[in-house]
Short mmCIF file of C-alpha atoms in Angstrom, two decimals:
data_model
loop_
_atom_site.label_atom_id
_atom_site.label_comp_id
_atom_site.label_asym_id
_atom_site.label_seq_id
_atom_site.Cartn_x
_atom_site.Cartn_y
_atom_site.Cartn_z
CA MET A 89 185.32 -126.66 90.40
CA SER A 90 181.54 -126.68 90.23
CA GLU A 91 179.46 -126.73 87.08
CA ILE A 92 176.12 -125.08 87.78
CA ILE A 93 173.26 -125.06 85.30
CA ARG A 94 170.01 -123.09 85.54
CA LEU A 95 166.83 -125.17 85.27
CA TYR A 96 163.11 -124.43 84.96
CA HIS A 97 159.95 -126.34 85.82
CA THR A 98 156.36 -125.20 85.26
CA GLY A 99 153.49 -126.38 87.44
CA PHE A 100 150.69 -125.24 89.72
CA SER A 101 152.73 -124.71 92.85
CA GLU A 102 156.00 -123.41 94.10
CA ILE A 103 158.16 -126.53 94.33
CA ARG A 104 161.04 -125.85 96.68
CA ASN A 105 161.64 -129.51 97.50
CA PRO A 106 160.78 -131.69 94.50
CA ASP A 107 160.04 -135.38 94.91
CA ILE A 108 161.90 -137.51 92.39
CA ARG A 109 159.52 -140.41 93.05
CA TYR A 110 156.40 -138.38 92.21
CA GLY A 111 156.72 -138.50 88.40
CA ARG A 112 155.48 -141.27 86.17
CA LYS A 113 157.75 -144.30 85.93
CA ASN A 114 156.90 -144.67 82.25
CA ALA A 115 157.97 -141.16 81.18
CA ASP A 116 160.75 -140.69 78.59
CA PHE A 117 163.61 -141.00 81.06
CA GLY A 118 161.72 -142.82 83.77
CA GLN A 119 160.74 -141.58 87.17
CA GLY A 120 162.35 -138.33 88.29
CA PHE A 121 161.93 -134.57 88.42
CA TYR A 122 161.72 -133.22 84.86
CA THR A 123 163.18 -129.82 84.08
CA SER A 124 164.54 -127.83 81.16
CA GLN A 125 167.40 -125.40 80.73
CA ASN A 126 165.16 -123.42 78.39
CA SER A 127 162.76 -121.13 80.27
CA GLU A 128 160.81 -120.40 77.08
CA PHE A 129 160.25 -124.10 76.52
CA SER A 130 159.17 -124.57 80.15
CA LYS A 131 156.60 -121.84 79.68
CA ARG A 132 155.22 -123.72 76.68
CA TRP A 133 154.19 -126.49 79.08
CA ALA A 134 152.19 -124.04 81.15
CA ARG A 135 148.53 -124.89 81.51
CA PHE A 136 145.49 -123.28 83.07
CA ARG A 137 143.84 -124.81 86.09
CA LYS A 138 140.75 -123.15 87.51
CA GLY A 139 141.44 -121.40 90.79
CA GLU A 140 145.20 -121.95 90.67
CA ASP A 141 148.21 -119.96 89.57
CA THR A 142 150.59 -121.37 86.99
CA ILE A 143 154.11 -121.09 88.32
CA LEU A 144 157.54 -121.21 86.72
CA ASN A 145 160.07 -122.49 89.27
CA VAL A 146 163.75 -121.67 88.81
CA TYR A 147 166.60 -123.86 90.11
CA ASP A 148 170.36 -124.18 89.99
CA LEU A 149 171.84 -127.66 89.70
CA ASP A 150 175.46 -128.24 90.64
CA LEU A 151 176.65 -131.11 88.46
CA SER A 152 179.85 -131.56 90.50
CA ASP A 153 180.32 -135.15 91.59
CA LEU A 154 177.15 -136.30 89.81
CA SER A 155 176.99 -138.96 87.14
CA VAL A 156 175.28 -137.44 84.12
CA HIS A 157 174.14 -139.51 81.16
CA HIS A 158 173.39 -137.60 77.97
CA PHE A 159 171.30 -139.09 75.19
CA GLU A 160 171.18 -138.02 71.55
CA ARG A 161 168.30 -138.79 69.21
CA ASP A 162 169.49 -142.26 68.26
CA LEU A 163 168.66 -145.93 68.76
CA SER A 164 169.96 -146.13 72.36
CA TRP A 165 167.74 -143.12 73.23
CA PHE A 166 164.72 -144.81 71.64
CA GLU A 167 165.42 -148.10 73.41
CA TYR A 168 165.68 -146.35 76.77
CA ILE A 169 162.41 -144.47 76.19
CA ASP A 170 160.68 -147.63 74.95
CA ALA A 171 161.82 -149.58 78.02
CA ASN A 172 160.56 -146.88 80.41
CA ARG A 173 157.23 -146.56 78.65
CA ASN A 174 156.79 -150.31 78.85
CA ARG A 175 157.64 -150.23 82.57
CA LYS A 176 160.81 -152.27 82.31
CA PRO A 177 163.36 -151.83 85.12
CA ASP A 178 165.57 -148.76 84.71
CA LEU A 179 169.08 -150.20 84.62
CA LEU A 180 170.85 -146.95 83.77
CA GLU A 181 172.74 -145.74 86.81
CA ALA A 182 172.88 -141.96 86.56
CA ASP A 183 172.11 -139.12 88.94
CA VAL A 184 170.95 -136.91 86.07
CA ILE A 185 169.79 -137.79 82.56
CA THR A 186 169.77 -135.22 79.80
CA GLY A 187 168.59 -135.50 76.25
CA PRO A 188 165.84 -134.87 73.75
CA ILE A 189 162.19 -135.02 74.69
CA ALA A 190 160.38 -137.50 72.47
CA ASN A 191 158.17 -135.36 70.25
CA ASP A 192 155.30 -137.82 70.47
CA THR A 193 154.92 -136.65 74.08
CA ILE A 194 154.83 -132.99 73.10
CA TYR A 195 152.58 -133.35 70.07
CA ASP A 196 150.11 -135.96 71.24
CA THR A 197 151.00 -138.95 69.10
CA LEU A 198 151.98 -140.91 72.19
CA GLY A 199 151.46 -144.60 71.81
CA ILE A 200 152.09 -144.97 68.10
CA THR A 201 155.88 -145.00 68.33
CA THR A 202 156.08 -147.34 71.32
CA SER A 203 152.98 -149.42 70.62
CA GLY A 204 154.89 -152.42 69.30
CA PHE A 205 153.16 -152.18 65.91
CA LEU A 206 156.16 -150.45 64.33
CA SER A 207 159.75 -151.63 64.15
CA LYS A 208 162.41 -149.78 66.15
CA GLU A 209 163.67 -148.22 62.93
CA GLN A 210 160.19 -147.03 61.93
CA SER A 211 159.54 -145.64 65.41
CA LEU A 212 162.86 -143.84 65.48
CA LYS A 213 162.13 -142.32 62.07
CA LEU A 214 158.90 -140.87 63.46
CA LEU A 215 160.61 -139.64 66.63
CA MET A 216 163.18 -137.77 64.54
CA ILE A 217 160.49 -135.44 63.18
CA GLY A 218 160.31 -131.92 64.51
CA PRO A 219 162.49 -129.71 66.64
CA VAL A 220 164.79 -130.99 69.38
CA TYR A 221 163.90 -129.86 72.88
CA GLU A 222 166.15 -131.00 75.71
CA GLN A 223 165.07 -132.18 79.14
CA ILE A 224 167.13 -132.59 82.29
CA VAL A 225 165.81 -135.20 84.70
CA ILE A 226 166.89 -135.35 88.34
CA LYS A 227 167.00 -139.09 89.04
CA SER A 228 168.77 -139.60 92.37
CA GLU A 229 168.66 -138.31 95.92
CA LYS A 230 172.29 -137.27 95.47
CA ALA A 231 171.32 -135.05 92.52
CA LEU A 232 168.37 -133.70 94.48
CA THR A 233 170.74 -132.47 97.20
CA ASN A 234 172.65 -130.55 94.48
CA LEU A 235 169.43 -128.87 93.27
CA LYS A 236 168.78 -125.44 94.76
CA TRP A 237 165.46 -123.65 94.37
CA ILE A 238 166.14 -120.04 93.35
CA SER A 239 162.78 -118.39 92.75
CA SER A 240 159.33 -118.69 91.23
CA GLU A 241 157.21 -116.57 88.97
CA VAL A 242 153.46 -116.59 88.44
CA LEU A 243 152.73 -116.73 84.71
CA ALA A 244 150.02 -114.39 83.47
CA PRO A 245 147.04 -116.02 81.71
CA ASP A 246 147.63 -114.01 78.51
CA LEU A 247 151.24 -115.23 78.39
CA ILE A 248 150.11 -118.83 78.85
CA ALA A 249 147.56 -118.40 76.05
CA GLU A 250 150.28 -116.99 73.79
CA TYR A 251 152.53 -119.97 74.45
CA ARG A 252 149.65 -122.42 73.96
CA ASP A 253 148.97 -120.81 70.54
CA THR A 254 152.63 -121.26 69.63
CA VAL A 255 152.49 -124.93 70.62
CA LYS A 256 149.23 -125.43 68.70
CA LYS A 257 150.76 -124.06 65.48
CA GLU A 258 153.89 -126.13 65.95
CA GLU A 259 151.77 -129.21 66.67
CA GLU A 260 149.74 -128.74 63.47
CA GLU A 261 152.96 -128.64 61.42
CA PHE A 262 154.28 -131.66 63.29
CA GLN A 263 151.07 -133.67 62.78
CA LYS A 264 151.21 -133.05 59.01
CA LYS A 265 154.82 -134.17 58.79
CA PHE A 266 154.12 -137.13 61.10
CA ALA A 267 151.24 -138.28 58.87
CA GLU A 268 153.44 -137.96 55.76
CA VAL A 269 156.25 -140.03 57.25
CA LEU A 270 153.82 -142.57 58.72
CA SER A 271 152.18 -143.07 55.32
CA GLU A 272 155.62 -143.83 53.84
CA ILE A 273 156.38 -146.52 56.40
#
């Protein structure tokens, strides 16, 4: 029996055949194709680029016969993120990794939590701030063969602006809370 999940990815092109080696090796879950099951969240990542459309790509991923590792917001999650950001070898053997996006990526405090100036416990305390948004990362060629492009949609500039305003307000709240917690550490 197959288990199919719907995934979304926002970018500046229709991506029918993603490249899992294209992404940054030092991202949260290492190199891979980053997606979300939440179309609204994917739209939040939409950006403007002069002369280009912003496109929401839609995929189905069949999880049958794939190894899936799921992280929770805990110490093992932090250690995996920290290792990837510090370009250590990715020793986790999984076709797909799911779990929370580190909020320092979303809200532009990147570097503080994995700088080495804070203890793991202090960093984790900062990463626990804010809402939990999940990401699904396609890590292996095997998983890529189970990923099927379904469609794409051009996002209107006014919709992108609306989502950017939402993110800005959320980021302001996050930054205040982040500063409070940081001052307590």
